[in-house]
Amino acid sequence: MKPIEESELILNGDGTIFHLHLKPENIADNIILVGDQNRTDVVANCFDSIECSIQNREFKTITGTKNGNRISVISTGIGTDNIDIVITELDALVNVDLNTRLPKSEHKTLNLVRIGTCGSLQADIPVGTPIVTAIAGGLDGLLNFYDGRNKVCDLELEKLFNEHTKRNSLLASPYFVESSPVLLDKLKKYRSGITLSAPGFYGPQGREIRLKIADQGINERLETFEYKGLKINNYEMESSAINGLGKLLGHNTATICLVIANRRCKDFGTDYRIIMKDLVAEIADILTK
């Protein structure tokens, strides 16, 4: 087997992986992903002890212990482009020998749970509700760059979604990937459904400030879509790439987002950070017990 070239798997002078600035020993098998680098401290405050805190750009990692088990929290920044970096580099840390640049013979599976915020697309999901992503739908197109995407995607769901929403052919082809059953079982107390990951916060999620969006009725059509008893509950910006890349690479993935805006009722929760603090503590506890 040929080693991975230096231009493809880039390491820093100290042996850390390029963007995350981490070595394999810096991460636990259970990892919480958050978008905001400041939220890593909120999560880490729930840990019983801290081993290390490492930051490069928006990527901040804190590893410690909770309930006697190691756990990490890593900030990803916003968007599936950043998730492409984070998931790929985390996988390389555990499944590639960084000295020989060869894939390891024994695969390691990480548990990756994103905790974030979102906007609800259903009128009966109020601000302050935690929503678990049973299926993540990518409007970003990132997974389409990778071989094998059809093997991990729900192709029937893609077809029905395109038909129902009258998908604009100028947009990226959407993809839908289920979250990991082992993590969904741990999070079964929360409401779940389909989550859409948009490639932007404004137009791609149907928001208009000074620019009109091309499809004026898109959010109404999303609200009425249903697949095997699941509705499209919410918009956010990362879960599709987490599920897609995670499944291709053999990791367990899931997302839980706190609703901070109800797009149908036009509500916004200004005090969501208080609720978020309790939610991250609860998820950290669930992952380490």
Coordinates of C-alpha atoms in Angstrom, one line a residue:
M1 CA 0.0 0.0 0.0
K2 CA 1.3 3.4 -0.9
P3 CA 1.8 6.0 1.8
I4 CA -0.5 9.1 1.7
E5 CA 1.4 12.0 0.1
E6 CA 2.5 14.9 2.3
S7 CA 0.5 17.3 0.1
E8 CA -2.7 15.3 0.8
L9 CA -2.3 14.6 4.5
I10 CA -0.6 17.7 5.8
L11 CA 1.1 17.7 9.2
N12 CA 2.6 20.6 11.0
G13 CA 6.3 20.7 12.1
D14 CA 5.4 19.4 15.6
G15 CA 3.6 16.4 14.1
T16 CA 0.1 17.7 14.7
I17 CA -2.5 17.5 12.0
F18 CA -2.8 20.6 9.8
H19 CA -6.0 22.5 10.8
L20 CA -6.9 21.0 14.2
H21 CA -3.3 21.1 15.5
L22 CA -3.9 17.8 17.4
K23 CA -2.1 14.5 17.9
P24 CA -4.0 11.2 18.3
E25 CA -3.5 11.3 22.1
N26 CA -5.3 14.7 22.4
I27 CA -8.8 13.3 21.6
A28 CA -11.2 10.9 23.3
D29 CA -13.4 8.4 21.5
N30 CA -16.5 10.4 22.6
I31 CA -16.5 13.8 21.0
I32 CA -19.0 16.7 21.2
L33 CA -18.9 19.0 18.3
V34 CA -20.0 22.7 18.6
G35 CA -19.9 25.5 16.1
D36 CA -19.0 28.3 18.5
Q37 CA -15.5 28.2 19.9
N38 CA -16.7 29.9 23.0
R39 CA -19.2 27.1 23.6
T40 CA -16.3 24.7 24.1
D41 CA -15.7 26.2 27.6
V42 CA -19.4 25.9 28.4
V43 CA -19.2 22.1 27.6
A44 CA -15.9 21.7 29.3
N45 CA -17.3 23.2 32.5
C46 CA -19.3 20.0 32.8
F47 CA -16.2 17.8 32.8
D48 CA -14.8 16.5 36.0
S49 CA -11.2 17.1 34.9
I50 CA -9.3 18.7 32.0
E51 CA -6.3 17.1 30.2
C52 CA -5.6 19.7 27.5
S53 CA -6.9 22.7 25.7
I54 CA -5.7 23.4 22.1
Q55 CA -6.8 26.0 19.6
N56 CA -6.0 26.9 16.0
R57 CA -8.2 29.4 14.2
E58 CA -11.8 28.5 15.0
F59 CA -10.9 25.0 15.9
K60 CA -10.7 24.7 19.7
T61 CA -10.4 21.3 21.4
I62 CA -10.7 20.5 25.1
T63 CA -10.3 17.0 26.4
G64 CA -11.0 15.8 29.9
T65 CA -13.0 13.2 31.8
K66 CA -16.6 12.9 32.8
N67 CA -18.0 10.0 34.9
G68 CA -14.6 8.4 34.8
N69 CA -14.5 8.3 31.0
R70 CA -12.5 10.5 28.6
I71 CA -14.5 13.0 26.5
S72 CA -13.6 15.8 24.1
V73 CA -15.3 18.9 22.8
I74 CA -14.2 20.5 19.5
S75 CA -15.5 23.7 17.9
T76 CA -16.0 23.4 14.1
G77 CA -17.0 26.9 13.1
I78 CA -19.9 27.3 10.8
G79 CA -20.8 25.3 7.7
T80 CA -20.2 21.9 6.0
D81 CA -17.0 23.1 4.5
N82 CA -15.5 23.2 8.0
I83 CA -17.0 19.9 8.9
D84 CA -15.2 18.4 5.9
I85 CA -12.0 19.5 7.6
V86 CA -12.9 18.4 11.1
I87 CA -14.3 14.9 10.3
T88 CA -11.5 14.1 7.9
E89 CA -8.8 15.1 10.3
L90 CA -10.3 13.4 13.3
D91 CA -10.6 10.2 11.3
A92 CA -7.0 10.5 10.2
L93 CA -5.9 10.9 13.8
V94 CA -7.4 7.6 14.8
N95 CA -7.2 5.5 11.6
V96 CA -4.0 6.6 9.9
D97 CA -0.5 6.0 11.3
L98 CA 0.9 9.5 11.0
N99 CA 4.5 8.3 11.0
T100 CA 4.2 5.8 8.1
R101 CA 1.2 7.7 6.5
L102 CA -0.5 4.3 6.0
P103 CA -4.1 3.5 7.1
K104 CA -4.1 1.4 10.2
S105 CA -5.1 -2.3 9.9
E106 CA -7.6 -2.0 12.8
H107 CA -10.4 0.6 12.4
K108 CA -11.4 2.8 15.3
T109 CA -15.0 4.2 15.6
L110 CA -15.5 7.6 17.1
N111 CA -18.8 8.8 18.7
L112 CA -19.5 12.3 17.3
V113 CA -22.4 14.3 18.6
R114 CA -23.0 17.8 17.4
I115 CA -24.8 20.2 19.8
G116 CA -26.0 23.3 18.1
T117 CA -28.8 25.8 17.5
C118 CA -31.4 25.8 14.8
G119 CA -34.6 27.3 13.4
S120 CA -37.8 25.3 13.6
L121 CA -39.9 24.8 10.4
Q122 CA -42.9 23.4 12.3
A123 CA -45.4 25.7 14.1
D124 CA -45.8 23.1 17.0
I125 CA -42.0 23.1 17.9
P126 CA -41.5 26.1 20.1
V127 CA -38.4 28.0 20.9
G128 CA -36.4 26.2 23.6
T129 CA -37.1 22.7 22.3
P130 CA -34.1 20.3 21.7
I131 CA -34.5 18.4 18.4
V132 CA -32.5 15.3 17.5
T133 CA -31.7 14.7 13.8
A134 CA -32.9 11.3 12.8
I135 CA -32.1 12.0 9.2
A136 CA -29.9 14.8 8.0
G137 CA -30.6 16.4 4.6
G138 CA -27.7 18.2 2.9
L139 CA -28.6 21.2 0.7
D140 CA -24.9 21.9 0.5
G141 CA -23.8 19.2 -2.0
L142 CA -20.6 18.4 -0.1
L143 CA -21.1 14.6 0.0
N144 CA -21.5 14.6 -3.8
F145 CA -17.7 15.1 -4.1
Y146 CA -17.1 11.7 -2.5
D147 CA -17.2 8.2 -4.0
G148 CA -19.8 5.9 -2.4
R149 CA -22.2 8.6 -1.5
N150 CA -25.1 6.6 -2.9
K151 CA -24.3 3.7 -0.6
V152 CA -24.9 5.8 2.5
C153 CA -27.8 8.0 1.3
D154 CA -31.5 7.4 1.2
L155 CA -32.1 7.6 -2.5
E156 CA -35.9 7.2 -2.3
L157 CA -36.0 10.1 0.1
E158 CA -33.9 12.2 -2.2
K159 CA -36.3 11.5 -5.1
L160 CA -39.5 12.3 -3.1
F161 CA -37.9 15.5 -1.7
N162 CA -36.9 16.8 -5.1
E163 CA -40.4 16.1 -6.4
H164 CA -42.3 17.7 -3.5
T165 CA -40.1 20.8 -3.3
K166 CA -39.8 21.2 -7.1
R167 CA -36.1 21.4 -6.6
N168 CA -34.3 24.1 -8.7
S169 CA -31.9 22.4 -11.1
L170 CA -29.4 25.2 -10.5
L171 CA -28.9 24.2 -6.9
A172 CA -26.7 21.4 -5.5
S173 CA -28.2 17.9 -5.5
P174 CA -29.5 17.2 -2.0
Y175 CA -28.5 14.1 0.0
F176 CA -30.0 12.4 3.0
V177 CA -28.1 10.3 5.6
E178 CA -29.5 8.7 8.8
S179 CA -27.9 9.3 12.1
S180 CA -26.3 6.3 13.9
P181 CA -28.8 4.0 15.7
V182 CA -26.5 3.6 18.7
L183 CA -26.5 7.4 19.3
L184 CA -30.2 7.8 18.5
D185 CA -31.0 5.3 21.1
K186 CA -29.1 7.3 23.7
L187 CA -31.0 10.4 22.6
K188 CA -34.4 8.9 22.3
K189 CA -36.0 11.0 25.0
Y190 CA -35.9 14.1 22.6
R191 CA -38.1 14.9 19.7
S192 CA -36.6 13.8 16.4
G193 CA -37.2 14.1 12.6
I194 CA -35.5 15.3 9.5
T195 CA -33.0 18.2 9.7
L196 CA -31.9 20.2 6.7
S197 CA -28.4 21.6 6.5
A198 CA -28.3 24.7 4.4
P199 CA -25.1 26.2 2.8
G200 CA -25.9 29.7 4.3
F201 CA -27.9 31.4 7.0
Y202 CA -29.9 33.9 4.9
G203 CA -31.1 33.1 1.4
P204 CA -30.4 29.3 1.6
Q205 CA -32.8 29.2 4.6
G206 CA -35.4 31.4 3.0
R207 CA -34.5 34.6 4.8
E208 CA -34.8 37.9 3.0
I209 CA -32.9 41.1 4.1
R210 CA -32.3 43.2 0.9
L211 CA -32.1 40.3 -1.6
K212 CA -35.2 38.4 -2.6
I213 CA -34.9 34.6 -2.7
A214 CA -35.5 32.7 -5.9
D215 CA -38.1 30.3 -4.5
Q216 CA -40.7 32.3 -2.5
G217 CA -42.7 29.2 -1.4
I218 CA -39.9 26.9 -0.4
N219 CA -40.3 26.9 3.4
E220 CA -44.1 26.2 3.1
R221 CA -43.3 23.2 0.9
L222 CA -40.7 22.0 3.4
E223 CA -43.2 22.3 6.2
T224 CA -45.7 19.9 4.5
F225 CA -43.1 17.3 3.4
E226 CA -43.3 13.9 5.3
Y227 CA -41.3 10.7 4.8
K228 CA -42.1 7.5 6.7
G229 CA -43.8 9.5 9.5
L230 CA -41.0 12.0 9.8
K231 CA -41.3 15.7 9.1
I232 CA -38.7 18.3 8.3
N233 CA -38.3 19.8 11.8
N234 CA -35.5 22.3 11.4
Y235 CA -32.8 24.1 9.5
E236 CA -29.1 24.2 10.6
M237 CA -25.8 24.2 8.8
E238 CA -23.6 21.2 9.7
S239 CA -25.4 17.9 10.4
S240 CA -25.6 16.6 6.8
A241 CA -21.8 16.5 6.4
I242 CA -21.3 15.0 9.9
N243 CA -23.7 12.1 9.1
G244 CA -22.5 11.7 5.5
L245 CA -18.7 11.7 6.1
G246 CA -19.1 9.9 9.4
K247 CA -21.0 7.0 7.8
L248 CA -18.5 6.8 4.9
L249 CA -15.6 6.7 7.4
G250 CA -17.3 4.3 9.8
H251 CA -18.1 6.6 12.8
N252 CA -21.2 7.0 14.9
T253 CA -22.8 10.4 14.4
A254 CA -25.8 12.4 15.6
T255 CA -26.9 16.0 16.1
I256 CA -29.1 17.6 18.7
C257 CA -30.0 21.3 18.2
L258 CA -31.8 23.7 20.4
V259 CA -34.5 25.7 18.7
I260 CA -33.7 29.4 19.0
A261 CA -36.1 30.6 16.3
N262 CA -39.5 29.3 15.1
R263 CA -39.6 30.3 11.4
R264 CA -43.3 29.7 11.0
C265 CA -44.4 31.6 14.1
K266 CA -41.6 34.3 13.7
D267 CA -40.4 33.8 17.3
F268 CA -36.8 34.2 18.6
G269 CA -35.5 33.2 22.0
T270 CA -33.1 35.7 23.4
D271 CA -32.3 33.6 26.5
Y272 CA -31.4 30.4 24.8
R273 CA -27.9 30.3 26.3
I274 CA -29.3 29.5 29.7
I275 CA -31.2 26.5 28.2
M276 CA -28.1 25.5 26.2
K277 CA -26.0 25.3 29.3
D278 CA -28.3 22.7 30.8
L279 CA -28.5 20.8 27.5
V280 CA -24.8 20.4 27.0
A281 CA -24.4 19.2 30.6
E282 CA -27.1 16.6 30.0
I283 CA -25.6 15.4 26.7
A284 CA -22.1 15.1 28.2
D285 CA -23.6 13.0 31.0
I286 CA -25.4 10.7 28.5
L287 CA -22.3 10.1 26.4
T288 CA -20.1 9.1 29.3
K289 CA -22.4 6.9 31.3

